[in-house]
PDB file of C-alpha atoms in Angstrom:
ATOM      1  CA  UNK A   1     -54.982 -41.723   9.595  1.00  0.00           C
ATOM      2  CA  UNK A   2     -58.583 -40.857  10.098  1.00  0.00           C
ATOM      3  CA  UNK A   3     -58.036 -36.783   8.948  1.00  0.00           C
ATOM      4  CA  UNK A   4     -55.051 -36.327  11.497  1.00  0.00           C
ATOM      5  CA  UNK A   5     -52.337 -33.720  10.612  1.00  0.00           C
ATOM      6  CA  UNK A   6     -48.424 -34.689  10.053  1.00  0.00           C
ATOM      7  CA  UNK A   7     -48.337 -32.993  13.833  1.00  0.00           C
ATOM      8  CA  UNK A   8     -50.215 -35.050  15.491  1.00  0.00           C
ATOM      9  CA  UNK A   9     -49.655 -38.405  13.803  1.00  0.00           C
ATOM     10  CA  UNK A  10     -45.956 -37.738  15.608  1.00  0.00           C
ATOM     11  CA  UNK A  11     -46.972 -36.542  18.683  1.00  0.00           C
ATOM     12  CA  UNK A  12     -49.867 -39.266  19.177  1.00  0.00           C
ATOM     13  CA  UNK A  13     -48.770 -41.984  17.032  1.00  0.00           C
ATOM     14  CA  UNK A  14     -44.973 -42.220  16.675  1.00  0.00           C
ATOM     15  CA  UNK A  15     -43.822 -40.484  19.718  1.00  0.00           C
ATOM     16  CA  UNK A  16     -45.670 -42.609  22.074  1.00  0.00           C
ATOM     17  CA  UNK A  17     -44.501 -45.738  20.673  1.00  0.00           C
ATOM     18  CA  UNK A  18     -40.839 -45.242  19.995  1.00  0.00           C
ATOM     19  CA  UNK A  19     -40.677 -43.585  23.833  1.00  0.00           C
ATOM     20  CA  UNK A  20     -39.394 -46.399  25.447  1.00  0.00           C
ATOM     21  CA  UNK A  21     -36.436 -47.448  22.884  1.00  0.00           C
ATOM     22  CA  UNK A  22     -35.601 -43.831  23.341  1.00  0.00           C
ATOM     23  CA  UNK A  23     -35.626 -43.793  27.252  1.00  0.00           C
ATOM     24  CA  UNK A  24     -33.398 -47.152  27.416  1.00  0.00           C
ATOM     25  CA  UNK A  25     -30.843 -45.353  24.777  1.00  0.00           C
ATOM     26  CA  UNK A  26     -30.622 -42.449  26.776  1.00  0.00           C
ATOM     27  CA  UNK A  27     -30.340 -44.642  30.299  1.00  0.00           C
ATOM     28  CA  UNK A  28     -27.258 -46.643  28.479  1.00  0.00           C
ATOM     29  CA  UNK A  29     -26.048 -43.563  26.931  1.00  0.00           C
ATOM     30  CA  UNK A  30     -25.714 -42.318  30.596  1.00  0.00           C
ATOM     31  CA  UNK A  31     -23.732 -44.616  32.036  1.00  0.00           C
ATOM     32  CA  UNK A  32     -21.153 -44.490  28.981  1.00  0.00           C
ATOM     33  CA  UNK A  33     -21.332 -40.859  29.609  1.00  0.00           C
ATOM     34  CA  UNK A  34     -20.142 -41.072  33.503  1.00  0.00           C
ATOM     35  CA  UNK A  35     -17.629 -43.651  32.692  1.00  0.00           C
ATOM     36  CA  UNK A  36     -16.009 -41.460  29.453  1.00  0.00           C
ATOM     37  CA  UNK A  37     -16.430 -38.222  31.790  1.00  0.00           C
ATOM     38  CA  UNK A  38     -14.281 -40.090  34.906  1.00  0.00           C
ATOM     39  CA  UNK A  39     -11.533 -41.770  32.090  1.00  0.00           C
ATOM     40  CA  UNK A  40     -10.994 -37.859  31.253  1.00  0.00           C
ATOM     41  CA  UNK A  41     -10.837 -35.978  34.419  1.00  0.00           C
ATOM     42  CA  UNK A  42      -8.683 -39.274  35.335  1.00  0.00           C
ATOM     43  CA  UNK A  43      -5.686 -38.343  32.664  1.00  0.00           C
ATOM     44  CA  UNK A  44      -6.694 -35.120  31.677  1.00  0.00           C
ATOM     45  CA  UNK A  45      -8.110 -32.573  34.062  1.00  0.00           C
ATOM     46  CA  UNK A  46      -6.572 -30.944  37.056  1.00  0.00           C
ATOM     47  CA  UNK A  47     -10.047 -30.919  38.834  1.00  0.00           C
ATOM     48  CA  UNK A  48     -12.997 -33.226  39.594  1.00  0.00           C
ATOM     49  CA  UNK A  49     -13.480 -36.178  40.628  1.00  0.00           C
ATOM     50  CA  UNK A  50     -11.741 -38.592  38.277  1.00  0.00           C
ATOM     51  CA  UNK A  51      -8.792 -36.502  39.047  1.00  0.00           C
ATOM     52  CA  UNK A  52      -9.608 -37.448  43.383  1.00  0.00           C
ATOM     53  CA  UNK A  53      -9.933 -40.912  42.717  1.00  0.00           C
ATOM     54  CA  UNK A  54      -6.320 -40.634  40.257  1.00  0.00           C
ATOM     55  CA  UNK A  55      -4.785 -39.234  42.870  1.00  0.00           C
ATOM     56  CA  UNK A  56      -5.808 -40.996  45.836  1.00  0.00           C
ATOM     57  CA  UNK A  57      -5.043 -43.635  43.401  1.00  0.00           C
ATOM     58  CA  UNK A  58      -1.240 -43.429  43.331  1.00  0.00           C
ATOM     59  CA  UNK A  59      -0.904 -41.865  46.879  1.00  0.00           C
ATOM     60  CA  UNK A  60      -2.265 -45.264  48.248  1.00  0.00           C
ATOM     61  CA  UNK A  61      -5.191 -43.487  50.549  1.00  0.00           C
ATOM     62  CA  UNK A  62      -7.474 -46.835  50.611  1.00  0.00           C
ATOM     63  CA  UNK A  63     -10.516 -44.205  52.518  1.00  0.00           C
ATOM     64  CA  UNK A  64     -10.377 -41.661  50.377  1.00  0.00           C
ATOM     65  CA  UNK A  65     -10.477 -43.641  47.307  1.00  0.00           C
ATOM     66  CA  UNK A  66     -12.857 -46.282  48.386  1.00  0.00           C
ATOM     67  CA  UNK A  67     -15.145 -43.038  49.400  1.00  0.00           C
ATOM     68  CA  UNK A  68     -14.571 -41.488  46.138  1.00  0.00           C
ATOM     69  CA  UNK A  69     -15.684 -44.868  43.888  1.00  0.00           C
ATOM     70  CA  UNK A  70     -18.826 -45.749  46.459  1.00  0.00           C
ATOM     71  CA  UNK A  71     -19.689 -41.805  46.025  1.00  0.00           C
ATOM     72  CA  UNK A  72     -19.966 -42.275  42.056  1.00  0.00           C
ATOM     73  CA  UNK A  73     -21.245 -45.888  42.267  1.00  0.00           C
ATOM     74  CA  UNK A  74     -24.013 -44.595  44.563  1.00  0.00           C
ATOM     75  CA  UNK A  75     -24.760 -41.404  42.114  1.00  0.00           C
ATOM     76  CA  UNK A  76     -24.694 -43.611  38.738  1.00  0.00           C
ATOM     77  CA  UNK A  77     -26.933 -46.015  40.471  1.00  0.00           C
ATOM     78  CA  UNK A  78     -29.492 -43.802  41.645  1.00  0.00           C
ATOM     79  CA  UNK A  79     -29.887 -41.944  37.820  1.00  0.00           C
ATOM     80  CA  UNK A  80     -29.751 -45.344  36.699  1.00  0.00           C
ATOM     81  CA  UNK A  81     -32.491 -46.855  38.694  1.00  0.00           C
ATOM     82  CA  UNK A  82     -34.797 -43.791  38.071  1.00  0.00           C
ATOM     83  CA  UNK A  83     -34.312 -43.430  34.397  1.00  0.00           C
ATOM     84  CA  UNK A  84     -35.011 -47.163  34.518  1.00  0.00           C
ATOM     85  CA  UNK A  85     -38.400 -46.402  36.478  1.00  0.00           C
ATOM     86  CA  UNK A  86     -39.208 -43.643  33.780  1.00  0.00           C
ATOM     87  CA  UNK A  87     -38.807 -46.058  31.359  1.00  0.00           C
ATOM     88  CA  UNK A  88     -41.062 -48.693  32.963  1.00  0.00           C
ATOM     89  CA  UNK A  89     -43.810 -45.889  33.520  1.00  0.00           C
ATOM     90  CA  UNK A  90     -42.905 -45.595  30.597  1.00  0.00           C
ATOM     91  CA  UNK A  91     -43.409 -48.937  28.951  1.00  0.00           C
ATOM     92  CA  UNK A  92     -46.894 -49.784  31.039  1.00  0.00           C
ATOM     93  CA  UNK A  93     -48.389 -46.593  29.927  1.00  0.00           C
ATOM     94  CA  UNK A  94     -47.716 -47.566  25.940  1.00  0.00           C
ATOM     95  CA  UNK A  95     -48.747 -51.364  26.626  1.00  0.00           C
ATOM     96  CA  UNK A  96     -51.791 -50.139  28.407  1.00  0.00           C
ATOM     97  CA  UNK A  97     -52.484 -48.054  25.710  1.00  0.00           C
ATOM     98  CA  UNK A  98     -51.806 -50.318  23.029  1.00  0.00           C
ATOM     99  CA  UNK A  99     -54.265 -52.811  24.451  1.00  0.00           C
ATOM    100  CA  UNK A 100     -57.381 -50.684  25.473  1.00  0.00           C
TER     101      UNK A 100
END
């Protein structure tokens, strides 16, 4: 590799192009991570939001709970969507790169 240390064959070689698999299994990791974290509070916490949505839930207050899923809909989109621009920054960059 033209003299380069173990160091910076990872940092300059490797890193760069496994970035982008890495940022889309983080972004998917994510939203498995949200949807785990709600199922819990859901059944097994006396606090959070899971537990709001529950309980609004069974007590039949439509607001409330509507509220409480477009407040988490809105939030998971919005990581979403930027994790998904970091990996397209992401992606360009490396392409770019890959062709100059």
């Amino acid at each position: 590799m033209f003299g380069a240390t173990r160091a910076q064959i990872y940092t300059r070689i490797y890193l760069p192009a496994m970035l982008p698999l890495i940022l889309t299994g983080l972004r998917l990791g994510m939203i498995l991570c949200i949807i785990g974290v709600l199922l819990a509070e859901m059944y097994a916490s006396r606090r959070g939001i899971g537990r709001l949505i529950f309980t609004w839930g069974e007590g039949y207050q439509v607001p409330e709970l509507l509220a409480g899923i477009v407040l988490v809909s809105v939030l998971t989109i919005t990581v979403n969507e930027a994790m998904r621009l970091a990996e397209l920054h992401v992606s360009r960059f490396y392409a770019r790169a890959s062709t100059a």
